[in-house]
Short mmCIF file of C-alpha atoms in Angstrom, two decimals:
data_model
loop_
_atom_site.label_atom_id
_atom_site.label_comp_id
_atom_site.label_asym_id
_atom_site.label_seq_id
_atom_site.Cartn_x
_atom_site.Cartn_y
_atom_site.Cartn_z
CA MET A 1 34.49 33.65 -23.58
CA ASN A 2 32.27 31.87 -21.05
CA ASP A 3 32.51 28.12 -20.71
CA LEU A 4 28.80 27.38 -21.07
CA VAL A 5 25.41 29.03 -21.43
CA ILE A 6 22.10 27.29 -20.91
CA ALA A 7 19.85 29.50 -23.00
CA HIS A 8 16.13 30.26 -23.17
CA GLY A 9 15.14 28.00 -20.27
CA VAL A 10 12.59 28.48 -17.50
CA VAL A 11 14.94 28.89 -14.52
CA VAL A 12 13.33 27.68 -11.31
CA ASN A 13 14.54 28.32 -7.77
CA SER A 14 12.56 27.49 -4.66
CA PHE A 15 11.79 31.20 -4.26
CA GLY A 16 10.96 32.20 -7.84
CA THR A 17 10.80 31.43 -11.53
CA ARG A 18 11.95 33.35 -14.58
CA ALA A 19 12.79 32.86 -18.24
CA ALA A 20 16.55 33.33 -18.48
CA HIS A 21 19.95 32.35 -19.81
CA VAL A 22 22.28 30.79 -17.20
CA VAL A 23 25.95 31.70 -17.73
CA VAL A 24 28.67 29.36 -16.42
CA ASP A 25 32.39 29.94 -16.16
CA GLY A 26 35.08 28.36 -14.02
CA GLY A 27 32.66 25.85 -12.49
CA ARG A 28 30.28 28.51 -11.16
CA VAL A 29 27.21 30.39 -12.25
CA THR A 30 28.42 33.88 -13.16
CA ALA A 31 25.15 35.43 -14.34
CA VAL A 32 21.45 34.76 -14.83
CA VAL A 33 20.43 36.95 -17.78
CA ASP A 34 16.83 37.74 -18.71
CA ALA A 35 15.71 35.71 -21.70
CA SER A 36 14.78 38.89 -23.58
CA GLU A 37 18.51 39.72 -23.77
CA PRO A 38 20.88 38.25 -26.39
CA VAL A 39 22.47 34.91 -25.52
CA PRO A 40 25.95 35.57 -24.04
CA ALA A 41 28.90 34.17 -25.97
CA ALA A 42 30.22 30.80 -24.76
CA ASP A 43 32.27 27.82 -25.86
CA ARG A 44 29.08 25.78 -25.67
CA VAL A 45 25.43 26.76 -25.69
CA ILE A 46 22.63 24.38 -24.66
CA ASP A 47 19.25 25.49 -25.96
CA ALA A 48 16.75 24.85 -23.15
CA ALA A 49 13.78 26.47 -24.89
CA GLY A 50 10.55 24.85 -23.72
CA ARG A 51 12.34 23.17 -20.82
CA VAL A 52 13.01 23.83 -17.16
CA VAL A 53 16.39 24.52 -15.54
CA ILE A 54 16.72 23.69 -11.82
CA PRO A 55 19.61 23.44 -9.34
CA GLY A 56 21.35 20.09 -9.23
CA GLY A 57 19.87 17.73 -6.67
CA VAL A 58 21.26 17.27 -3.18
CA ASP A 59 20.61 13.77 -1.80
CA ALA A 60 21.16 14.03 1.95
CA HIS A 61 20.81 10.32 2.70
CA CYS A 62 22.88 7.75 0.76
CA HIS A 63 24.64 4.60 1.92
CA VAL A 64 27.67 3.86 -0.28
CA ALA A 65 29.67 0.64 0.15
CA GLN A 66 27.52 -0.23 3.15
CA VAL A 67 28.10 -3.35 5.23
CA THR A 68 25.20 -5.03 7.04
CA GLY A 69 26.22 -8.24 8.80
CA PRO A 70 27.57 -10.59 6.11
CA PHE A 71 26.27 -8.41 3.28
CA ARG A 72 28.01 -5.53 1.50
CA THR A 73 26.30 -3.35 -1.06
CA LEU A 74 27.64 -3.85 -4.56
CA ASP A 75 28.48 -0.23 -5.25
CA ASP A 76 31.37 2.13 -4.62
CA PHE A 77 31.63 5.90 -4.92
CA ALA A 78 32.37 5.74 -8.65
CA VAL A 79 29.20 3.74 -9.30
CA THR A 80 26.86 5.58 -6.95
CA SER A 81 28.02 9.07 -7.95
CA THR A 82 27.63 8.14 -11.62
CA ALA A 83 24.09 6.92 -10.97
CA ALA A 84 23.39 10.10 -9.01
CA LEU A 85 24.41 12.23 -11.98
CA TRP A 86 22.25 10.15 -14.33
CA GLY A 87 19.39 11.00 -11.98
CA GLY A 88 20.01 14.74 -11.73
CA THR A 89 21.70 14.65 -8.31
CA THR A 90 25.02 16.49 -8.20
CA THR A 91 25.82 16.23 -4.47
CA ILE A 92 25.41 13.19 -2.22
CA LEU A 93 25.78 12.86 1.54
CA ASP A 94 27.03 9.51 2.82
CA PHE A 95 27.58 8.09 6.32
CA GLY A 96 30.71 7.05 8.18
CA ILE A 97 29.17 4.32 10.35
CA PRO A 98 31.51 2.20 12.50
CA ARG A 99 31.45 -1.35 11.20
CA ASP A 100 32.39 -3.00 14.50
CA ALA A 101 33.38 -2.20 18.06
CA GLY A 102 36.98 -1.73 17.00
CA GLU A 103 36.29 1.17 14.61
CA THR A 104 35.75 4.61 16.10
CA PRO A 105 33.40 7.23 14.66
CA LEU A 106 36.40 9.29 13.53
CA GLU A 107 38.05 6.31 11.85
CA ALA A 108 34.81 5.36 10.11
CA ALA A 109 34.42 8.87 8.71
CA LYS A 110 38.04 9.08 7.57
CA ASN A 111 37.76 5.69 5.87
CA LYS A 112 34.72 6.93 3.92
CA LEU A 113 36.56 10.11 2.95
CA GLU A 114 39.30 7.99 1.44
CA LEU A 115 36.81 5.90 -0.53
CA ALA A 116 35.06 9.07 -1.75
CA ARG A 117 38.14 10.06 -3.77
CA GLU A 118 36.61 8.07 -6.66
CA ALA A 119 33.39 10.10 -6.71
CA ARG A 120 32.18 11.73 -9.93
CA CYS A 121 30.01 14.26 -8.08
CA ASP A 122 30.53 16.29 -4.93
CA VAL A 123 30.28 14.48 -1.59
CA ALA A 124 29.60 15.54 1.97
CA LEU A 125 29.54 13.24 4.96
CA HIS A 126 27.69 12.46 8.18
CA GLY A 127 29.38 10.81 11.13
CA SER A 128 27.76 8.20 13.36
CA VAL A 129 28.04 7.18 17.01
CA ILE A 130 26.92 3.80 18.32
CA GLU A 131 28.38 3.71 21.82
CA TRP A 132 29.50 6.51 24.11
CA ASP A 133 32.93 6.66 25.70
CA GLU A 134 35.09 9.48 27.02
CA THR A 135 36.78 9.98 23.61
CA VAL A 136 33.55 10.79 21.73
CA PRO A 137 33.52 14.56 22.46
CA SER A 138 37.02 15.05 21.06
CA GLN A 139 36.17 12.88 18.04
CA LEU A 140 33.09 14.98 17.32
CA GLU A 141 35.21 18.11 17.58
CA GLU A 142 37.66 16.73 15.03
CA LEU A 143 34.81 15.73 12.71
CA ALA A 144 33.43 19.27 12.93
CA ALA A 145 36.86 20.67 12.12
CA LEU A 146 36.87 18.50 8.99
CA GLY A 147 33.51 19.95 7.94
CA ILE A 148 31.47 16.91 9.02
CA ARG A 149 28.76 18.72 10.98
CA SER A 150 26.17 16.00 11.57
CA VAL A 151 26.01 12.65 13.33
CA LYS A 152 23.53 9.83 12.78
CA LEU A 153 22.00 7.88 15.65
CA TYR A 154 19.94 4.70 15.31
CA MET A 155 17.18 4.18 17.86
CA THR A 156 16.83 0.53 16.78
CA ASN A 157 18.96 -2.31 15.34
CA ARG A 158 20.11 -3.71 18.68
CA GLY A 159 23.39 -5.54 18.54
CA THR A 160 24.61 -3.62 15.48
CA THR A 161 24.07 0.12 15.04
CA ARG A 162 21.63 0.99 17.86
CA ALA A 163 22.69 3.71 20.30
CA ASP A 164 21.18 3.53 23.78
CA ASN A 165 19.35 6.51 25.26
CA ASP A 166 22.32 7.58 27.37
CA THR A 167 24.46 7.76 24.23
CA VAL A 168 21.74 9.60 22.30
CA LEU A 169 21.35 12.23 24.99
CA LYS A 170 25.08 12.80 25.38
CA VAL A 171 25.67 13.02 21.63
CA MET A 172 22.80 15.49 21.23
CA ARG A 173 24.31 17.69 23.93
CA GLU A 174 27.69 17.63 22.17
CA MET A 175 26.15 18.40 18.78
CA ALA A 176 24.32 21.38 20.26
CA ARG A 177 27.64 22.60 21.68
CA LEU A 178 29.40 22.15 18.33
CA ASP A 179 26.63 23.77 16.26
CA GLY A 180 25.92 20.42 14.61
CA LEU A 181 22.88 18.52 13.41
CA THR A 182 21.74 15.16 14.80
CA TYR A 183 20.32 12.73 12.25
CA VAL A 184 17.99 10.13 13.78
CA HIS A 185 16.58 6.82 12.55
CA ALA A 186 13.50 6.73 14.78
CA GLU A 187 11.89 3.35 15.44
CA HIS A 188 11.18 2.12 18.97
CA ASP A 189 13.57 -0.76 19.48
CA ALA A 190 11.72 -2.59 22.28
CA MET A 191 8.44 -2.56 20.34
CA ILE A 192 10.09 -3.81 17.17
CA ALA A 193 12.08 -6.51 18.97
CA ASP A 194 8.97 -7.75 20.77
CA CYS A 195 6.80 -7.68 17.65
CA THR A 196 9.47 -9.41 15.57
CA GLN A 197 9.91 -12.15 18.18
CA ALA A 198 6.14 -12.72 18.31
CA HIS A 199 6.13 -13.21 14.55
CA ALA A 200 9.13 -15.54 14.74
CA ASP A 201 7.36 -17.62 17.40
CA ALA A 202 4.28 -17.81 15.18
CA GLY A 203 6.31 -18.78 12.10
CA THR A 204 5.33 -15.60 10.22
CA ILE A 205 8.77 -14.05 9.90
CA GLY A 206 9.26 -14.13 6.10
CA ILE A 207 9.51 -11.04 3.92
CA GLU A 208 5.77 -11.07 3.21
CA HIS A 209 5.25 -10.12 6.89
CA LEU A 210 7.83 -7.34 7.12
CA HIS A 211 5.26 -4.54 7.41
CA GLU A 212 3.55 -6.34 10.30
CA THR A 213 6.73 -6.52 12.39
CA ARG A 214 7.46 -2.77 12.34
CA PRO A 215 4.18 -0.96 13.16
CA GLU A 216 3.54 2.75 12.64
CA LEU A 217 3.25 3.15 16.41
CA ALA A 218 6.89 2.13 16.82
CA GLU A 219 8.02 4.96 14.56
CA GLU A 220 5.82 7.58 16.18
CA ALA A 221 6.70 6.50 19.74
CA SER A 222 10.38 6.86 18.93
CA VAL A 223 9.85 10.30 17.38
CA ARG A 224 8.14 11.46 20.59
CA GLU A 225 11.03 10.18 22.70
CA VAL A 226 13.66 11.82 20.51
CA LEU A 227 11.77 15.11 20.45
CA ALA A 228 11.78 15.17 24.25
CA MET A 229 15.55 14.67 24.30
CA ALA A 230 15.99 17.34 21.63
CA GLU A 231 13.96 19.79 23.68
CA TYR A 232 15.97 18.93 26.81
CA THR A 233 19.37 19.36 25.12
CA GLY A 234 18.51 22.11 22.62
CA ALA A 235 19.91 19.97 19.78
CA PRO A 236 18.69 20.45 16.19
CA VAL A 237 17.40 17.11 14.86
CA TYR A 238 16.76 15.75 11.37
CA PHE A 239 14.50 12.69 11.22
CA VAL A 240 15.39 10.40 8.32
CA HIS A 241 12.89 8.44 6.18
CA GLN A 242 9.67 9.38 7.96
CA SER A 243 6.95 7.09 6.64
CA THR A 244 3.80 8.14 8.50
CA PRO A 245 1.77 11.35 8.66
CA GLY A 246 1.73 10.99 12.45
CA ALA A 247 5.52 11.22 12.60
CA VAL A 248 5.51 14.27 10.32
CA ASP A 249 2.80 15.93 12.42
CA LEU A 250 4.84 15.42 15.59
CA VAL A 251 7.72 17.28 13.97
CA ALA A 252 5.41 20.06 12.80
CA GLU A 253 4.07 20.47 16.33
CA ALA A 254 7.61 20.62 17.75
CA ARG A 255 8.61 23.24 15.19
CA ALA A 256 5.57 25.30 16.16
CA ARG A 257 6.99 25.30 19.71
CA GLY A 258 10.29 26.64 18.40
CA LEU A 259 12.36 23.46 18.17
CA ALA A 260 14.84 23.10 15.29
CA ILE A 261 13.50 19.83 13.86
CA HIS A 262 13.22 18.58 10.28
CA SER A 263 11.31 15.82 8.46
CA GLU A 264 12.73 13.80 5.58
CA THR A 265 10.82 11.24 3.57
CA CYS A 266 11.83 8.97 0.69
CA PRO A 267 10.28 8.42 -2.74
CA HIS A 268 9.24 4.84 -1.99
CA TYR A 269 7.02 5.92 0.92
CA LEU A 270 5.15 8.24 -1.45
CA VAL A 271 4.26 5.79 -4.22
CA LEU A 272 4.39 2.25 -2.76
CA ASP A 273 2.13 0.74 -0.10
CA ASP A 274 2.20 -2.45 1.96
CA GLY A 275 0.40 -4.36 -0.78
CA VAL A 276 3.85 -4.90 -2.32
CA TYR A 277 4.53 -7.56 0.34
CA ALA A 278 1.77 -9.69 -1.18
CA SER A 279 3.25 -9.28 -4.68
CA ARG A 280 5.20 -11.82 -6.69
CA PHE A 281 8.56 -10.32 -5.60
CA PRO A 282 8.18 -8.98 -2.06
CA GLU A 283 11.96 -9.03 -1.56
CA TRP A 284 12.19 -6.03 -3.92
CA PHE A 285 10.71 -3.93 -1.12
CA ALA A 286 12.74 -4.95 1.95
CA CYS A 287 13.50 -1.72 3.79
CA CYS A 288 13.07 -0.21 7.24
CA PRO A 289 10.67 1.33 7.97
CA PRO A 290 8.56 -0.81 5.64
CA MET A 291 5.88 0.38 3.23
CA ARG A 292 2.69 1.52 4.93
CA SER A 293 -1.03 1.13 4.25
CA PRO A 294 -2.61 2.90 1.25
CA GLU A 295 -4.38 5.28 3.64
CA THR A 296 -1.09 6.20 5.33
CA VAL A 297 0.60 6.74 1.98
CA ALA A 298 -2.18 9.07 0.83
CA ALA A 299 -1.96 11.13 4.03
CA LEU A 300 1.86 11.30 3.82
CA ARG A 301 1.59 12.60 0.25
CA GLU A 302 -0.67 15.39 1.50
CA ARG A 303 1.98 16.42 4.04
CA PHE A 304 4.63 16.19 1.31
CA ALA A 305 2.71 18.53 -0.98
CA GLU A 306 1.65 21.07 1.64
CA GLY A 307 5.13 21.70 3.05
CA SER A 308 5.24 19.72 6.31
CA VAL A 309 7.96 17.46 4.88
CA HIS A 310 11.20 19.37 4.37
CA THR A 311 13.35 17.13 2.16
CA VAL A 312 13.12 14.05 -0.03
CA SER A 313 16.13 11.71 0.01
CA SER A 314 16.73 8.30 -1.53
CA ASP A 315 18.14 6.32 1.45
CA HIS A 316 20.05 4.56 -1.33
CA SER A 317 21.36 1.07 -0.46
CA CYS A 318 22.59 -1.02 -3.36
CA TYR A 319 22.01 -4.71 -2.64
CA ASP A 320 21.08 -7.02 -5.50
CA LEU A 321 18.37 -9.68 -5.76
CA THR A 322 20.75 -12.56 -5.03
CA GLN A 323 21.55 -10.98 -1.67
CA LYS A 324 17.90 -10.11 -1.03
CA ARG A 325 16.76 -13.66 -1.78
CA GLU A 326 19.32 -15.42 0.39
CA ARG A 327 17.09 -15.20 3.50
CA THR A 328 13.60 -14.16 2.44
CA ASP A 329 12.37 -16.76 4.94
CA ASP A 330 13.59 -14.63 7.87
CA ILE A 331 13.63 -10.82 7.72
CA ARG A 332 16.05 -10.75 10.67
CA HIS A 333 18.81 -12.14 8.45
CA MET A 334 18.25 -10.42 5.09
CA PRO A 335 19.70 -7.06 3.99
CA HIS A 336 17.28 -4.12 4.06
CA GLY A 337 17.50 -1.06 1.86
CA LEU A 338 16.56 -0.03 -1.69
CA PRO A 339 18.51 1.35 -4.66
CA GLY A 340 17.14 4.80 -5.43
CA VAL A 341 19.74 7.52 -5.95
CA GLU A 342 19.08 7.50 -9.71
CA THR A 343 15.28 7.46 -9.54
CA ARG A 344 14.81 10.00 -6.72
CA MET A 345 14.09 12.85 -9.14
CA PRO A 346 11.36 11.30 -11.32
CA VAL A 347 9.62 9.40 -8.50
CA ALA A 348 9.47 12.44 -6.22
CA PHE A 349 8.48 14.78 -9.06
CA THR A 350 5.69 12.47 -10.20
CA ALA A 351 4.40 11.98 -6.66
CA LEU A 352 4.39 15.73 -6.03
CA ALA A 353 2.68 16.47 -9.35
CA GLU A 354 -0.06 13.97 -8.57
CA ALA A 355 -0.48 15.28 -5.02
CA LEU A 356 -0.82 18.86 -6.31
CA GLY A 357 -3.12 17.83 -9.15
CA VAL A 358 -0.75 19.01 -11.89
CA ALA A 359 -1.51 16.63 -14.69
CA GLY A 360 -0.47 17.50 -18.22
CA PRO A 361 1.85 19.72 -20.29
CA GLU A 362 -0.72 22.53 -20.34
CA ALA A 363 0.29 23.31 -16.75
CA PHE A 364 3.75 24.40 -17.89
CA GLY A 365 3.19 27.50 -19.97
CA PRO A 366 5.18 30.76 -20.00
CA GLN A 367 6.19 31.63 -16.45
CA GLY A 368 7.48 34.58 -14.48
CA THR A 369 6.35 38.11 -13.81
CA ASP A 370 7.45 41.47 -15.12
CA ASP A 371 10.19 41.78 -12.49
CA GLY A 372 11.65 38.41 -13.41
CA THR A 373 10.42 36.47 -10.40
CA SER A 374 7.23 34.68 -9.53
CA PRO A 375 5.76 33.40 -6.32
CA ALA A 376 4.05 30.08 -6.86
CA ALA A 377 0.67 31.67 -7.44
CA ALA A 378 1.92 34.04 -10.16
CA GLY A 379 2.41 31.50 -12.93
CA PRO A 380 0.39 28.56 -14.26
CA PRO A 381 -0.25 25.52 -12.03
CA GLY A 382 3.20 24.14 -12.84
CA SER A 383 4.91 27.05 -11.06
CA ARG A 384 3.86 25.89 -7.61
CA LEU A 385 4.88 22.33 -8.42
CA LEU A 386 8.30 23.29 -9.78
CA GLU A 387 9.25 25.66 -6.97
CA ARG A 388 8.06 23.22 -4.31
CA PHE A 389 10.00 20.43 -6.02
CA VAL A 390 13.23 22.46 -6.09
CA GLU A 391 12.81 23.14 -2.37
CA LEU A 392 12.50 19.43 -1.57
CA PHE A 393 15.02 18.11 -4.08
CA SER A 394 17.80 20.69 -3.87
CA ALA A 395 17.37 23.87 -1.84
CA ALA A 396 16.26 22.56 1.56
CA PRO A 397 18.75 19.65 1.70
CA ALA A 398 21.54 22.13 0.94
CA ARG A 399 20.34 24.74 3.42
CA ILE A 400 19.57 22.38 6.33
CA ASN A 401 22.88 20.58 5.90
CA GLY A 402 24.97 23.75 5.67
CA LEU A 403 26.00 23.39 2.02
CA PRO A 404 26.12 26.95 0.65
CA GLY A 405 26.71 27.17 -3.05
CA LYS A 406 24.29 24.28 -3.55
CA GLY A 407 20.56 24.22 -4.24
CA VAL A 408 20.33 27.69 -5.82
CA ILE A 409 20.84 29.07 -9.35
CA ALA A 410 22.41 32.48 -8.75
CA PRO A 411 25.75 34.22 -9.37
CA GLY A 412 28.41 32.69 -7.15
CA CYS A 413 26.70 29.30 -6.87
CA ASP A 414 28.30 26.07 -8.00
CA ALA A 415 27.34 25.34 -11.60
CA ASP A 416 25.25 22.27 -10.71
CA LEU A 417 22.28 22.37 -13.08
CA VAL A 418 19.58 20.09 -14.46
CA VAL A 419 17.54 20.65 -17.62
CA PHE A 420 14.34 18.66 -18.11
CA ASP A 421 10.92 18.68 -19.71
CA PRO A 422 8.31 18.29 -16.93
CA ALA A 423 5.77 16.91 -19.37
CA GLU A 424 7.99 14.07 -20.64
CA SER A 425 7.24 10.55 -19.38
CA ARG A 426 9.48 7.49 -19.30
CA THR A 427 8.98 3.97 -17.98
CA VAL A 428 11.43 2.65 -15.39
CA ASP A 429 13.54 -0.29 -16.52
CA GLY A 430 15.51 -1.43 -13.47
CA ARG A 431 18.10 -3.30 -15.51
CA ALA A 432 18.86 -0.25 -17.66
CA LEU A 433 19.72 1.93 -14.68
CA HIS A 434 23.26 2.54 -13.46
CA MET A 435 23.23 1.82 -9.71
CA GLY A 436 25.21 -1.43 -9.77
CA THR A 437 22.24 -3.66 -9.01
CA ASP A 438 19.75 -5.68 -11.03
CA PHE A 439 16.39 -4.25 -10.00
CA SER A 440 14.46 -1.14 -9.07
CA PRO A 441 11.44 -1.09 -6.73
CA PHE A 442 9.84 1.23 -9.31
CA ASP A 443 10.31 -1.11 -12.27
CA GLY A 444 7.59 -0.68 -14.90
CA ARG A 445 6.27 2.62 -13.49
CA GLU A 446 5.67 5.53 -15.84
CA LEU A 447 7.27 8.65 -14.36
CA ARG A 448 7.82 12.30 -15.24
CA GLY A 449 10.79 14.47 -14.29
CA TRP A 450 13.75 12.70 -15.91
CA PRO A 451 16.87 14.82 -16.46
CA GLN A 452 17.87 15.48 -20.06
CA ASN A 453 20.98 17.58 -19.43
CA VAL A 454 23.06 17.54 -16.25
CA VAL A 455 25.88 19.94 -15.46
CA ALA A 456 28.06 19.22 -12.41
CA GLY A 457 30.74 21.70 -11.37
CA GLY A 458 30.43 23.37 -14.77
CA ARG A 459 30.97 20.10 -16.68
CA VAL A 460 28.25 18.74 -18.97
CA VAL A 461 27.99 15.11 -17.83
CA LEU A 462 24.65 14.18 -19.45
CA ASP A 463 23.22 15.35 -22.76
CA GLU A 464 21.50 14.00 -25.86
CA HIS A 465 24.63 11.98 -26.65
CA GLY A 466 24.59 10.14 -23.33
CA PHE A 467 26.76 10.19 -20.23
CA HIS A 468 30.24 11.73 -20.24
CA ASP A 469 32.26 10.35 -17.35
CA PRO A 470 34.24 13.24 -15.87
CA GLY A 471 36.50 10.91 -13.89
CA PRO A 472 37.08 11.18 -10.12
CA VAL A 473 36.56 14.95 -9.98
CA GLY A 474 34.03 15.03 -7.13
CA ARG A 475 35.06 17.19 -4.19
CA PHE A 476 34.54 16.62 -0.51
CA VAL A 477 32.40 19.58 0.57
CA PRO A 478 32.93 20.81 4.15
CA ARG A 479 29.77 22.15 5.74
CA LEU A 480 28.79 25.13 7.82
CA GLY A 481 27.42 24.71 11.33
CA TYR A 482 23.66 24.31 11.56
CA ARG A 483 22.91 27.66 13.24
CA GLU A 484 25.54 29.41 11.15
CA ALA A 485 23.88 28.23 7.95
CA GLU A 486 20.42 29.00 9.30
CA GLN A 487 21.38 32.58 10.14
CA GLN A 488 23.02 33.12 6.77
CA ALA A 489 19.98 31.79 4.93
CA ALA A 490 17.61 33.93 7.03
CA GLN A 491 19.52 37.06 6.04
CA ASP A 492 19.20 36.15 2.36
CA PRO A 493 16.09 34.13 1.43
CA GLY A 494 17.18 34.25 -2.21
CA GLY A 495 20.32 32.33 -1.39
CA GLN A 496 22.86 34.45 -3.28
CA SER A 497 25.02 35.52 -0.34
CA PHE A 498 24.54 32.03 1.13
CA ALA A 499 26.17 30.73 -2.05
CA ALA A 500 28.96 33.29 -1.88
CA VAL A 501 29.81 32.26 1.71
CA GLY A 502 30.31 28.70 0.52
CA VAL A 503 32.52 29.76 -2.36
CA ARG A 504 34.71 31.89 -0.07
CA ALA A 505 34.93 29.10 2.51
CA ARG A 506 36.13 26.61 -0.10
CA GLU A 507 38.64 29.07 -1.53
CA GLU A 508 40.06 29.67 1.96
CA GLY A 509 40.21 25.90 2.55
CA GLU A 510 42.01 25.33 -0.71
#
């Protein structure tokens, strides 16, 4: 007897769509059976007729229990992983960022691994380097041996997390040697420091001026600089939270030259513009980079829809309004970052649907072709939307970050699954969410793409009866090297052997 069957759903992968039953046993997908066949026997059957089944989300950019100066986010791994599951995300990637000069990158990562024992969903981790010394290469080697195959570098935030160019170059060279991936927060520090000081001198340094202190040029200048270092060292690079079409275009041009570079954006850059800083509550939108002009947002959405952006991540940071309001008079002393791990799915889905012009339920009719698969053009308009969304939300974050077994619904994959009705709308109520804070930057917005059923590791954690806390069952997921994962994925665009590699690797590790 199988553990679970999700029956009669429209099963969507990034590479195809079919009507099928998904069979789950032992925490893994064991079969995807054509919907014309009888429903396999199982202890539990979820009828997904008229709904869509997608792989569980992979959020490659979360900050859990983050400390910024005197401020600490109000969450922990139990809270954030629970909120992730409510939002259809079944794997999160957090950062081990040294909190002070006395904590090494290796210590920071190990401390986060200890905290992650309380997670309700699976967790992977990025390291981080702030300052180079002769011990960094051996620390990066040990991180790689633990399955932590990426390191984040900040090009700004002088005095706290910024790495100088010498450090950036040396870390990139080491990551190329270790088959790792370099994550980069790209904003030009000198430009931002100068612009911020000019605003402070003029007395225009409150939150309502945040967008003026961090211009688009600063982001794009930093991207150019990092791309040059990536080309020099041969290091694969992943740019976090890109907020301008210019930054995305620079990455696209570098990829056309053969560089291994990726663009990430966040839901808030797709639906909010800099008019929020003239709103009644501008502190709700304190983040870096800030929101951009309406024209920039529109152009970024075009890149998002057409495929130039590779992933969508939340950049989740869980401060509350009391913390945000403590220093709204001076953006240099207030915490930046937005809660978003729970709303990533509906905000990104709605933004993509609008960008692709997929409006109502009529777009989501019967899908698939005679052979059980469908390229985006084969089905109704919703097919292109759904497959593109799965790529951004699940498949690409798993593939780029070397997480086989994630982001694909196929035999051998982890049984991380989301069932939803793409035509259903709900209105965001920030206080009713589960992220451990008291607001959402999307409060009051009507959004589509909310999960109705969520299965994580074969366990049904969300259904019509509400949330079922599985306890601290989330696993730390060690990752493949960047090139190793890339080669495996290239050999199997459908992802099935990519999933099997991950399953075997975990079994060997266990």
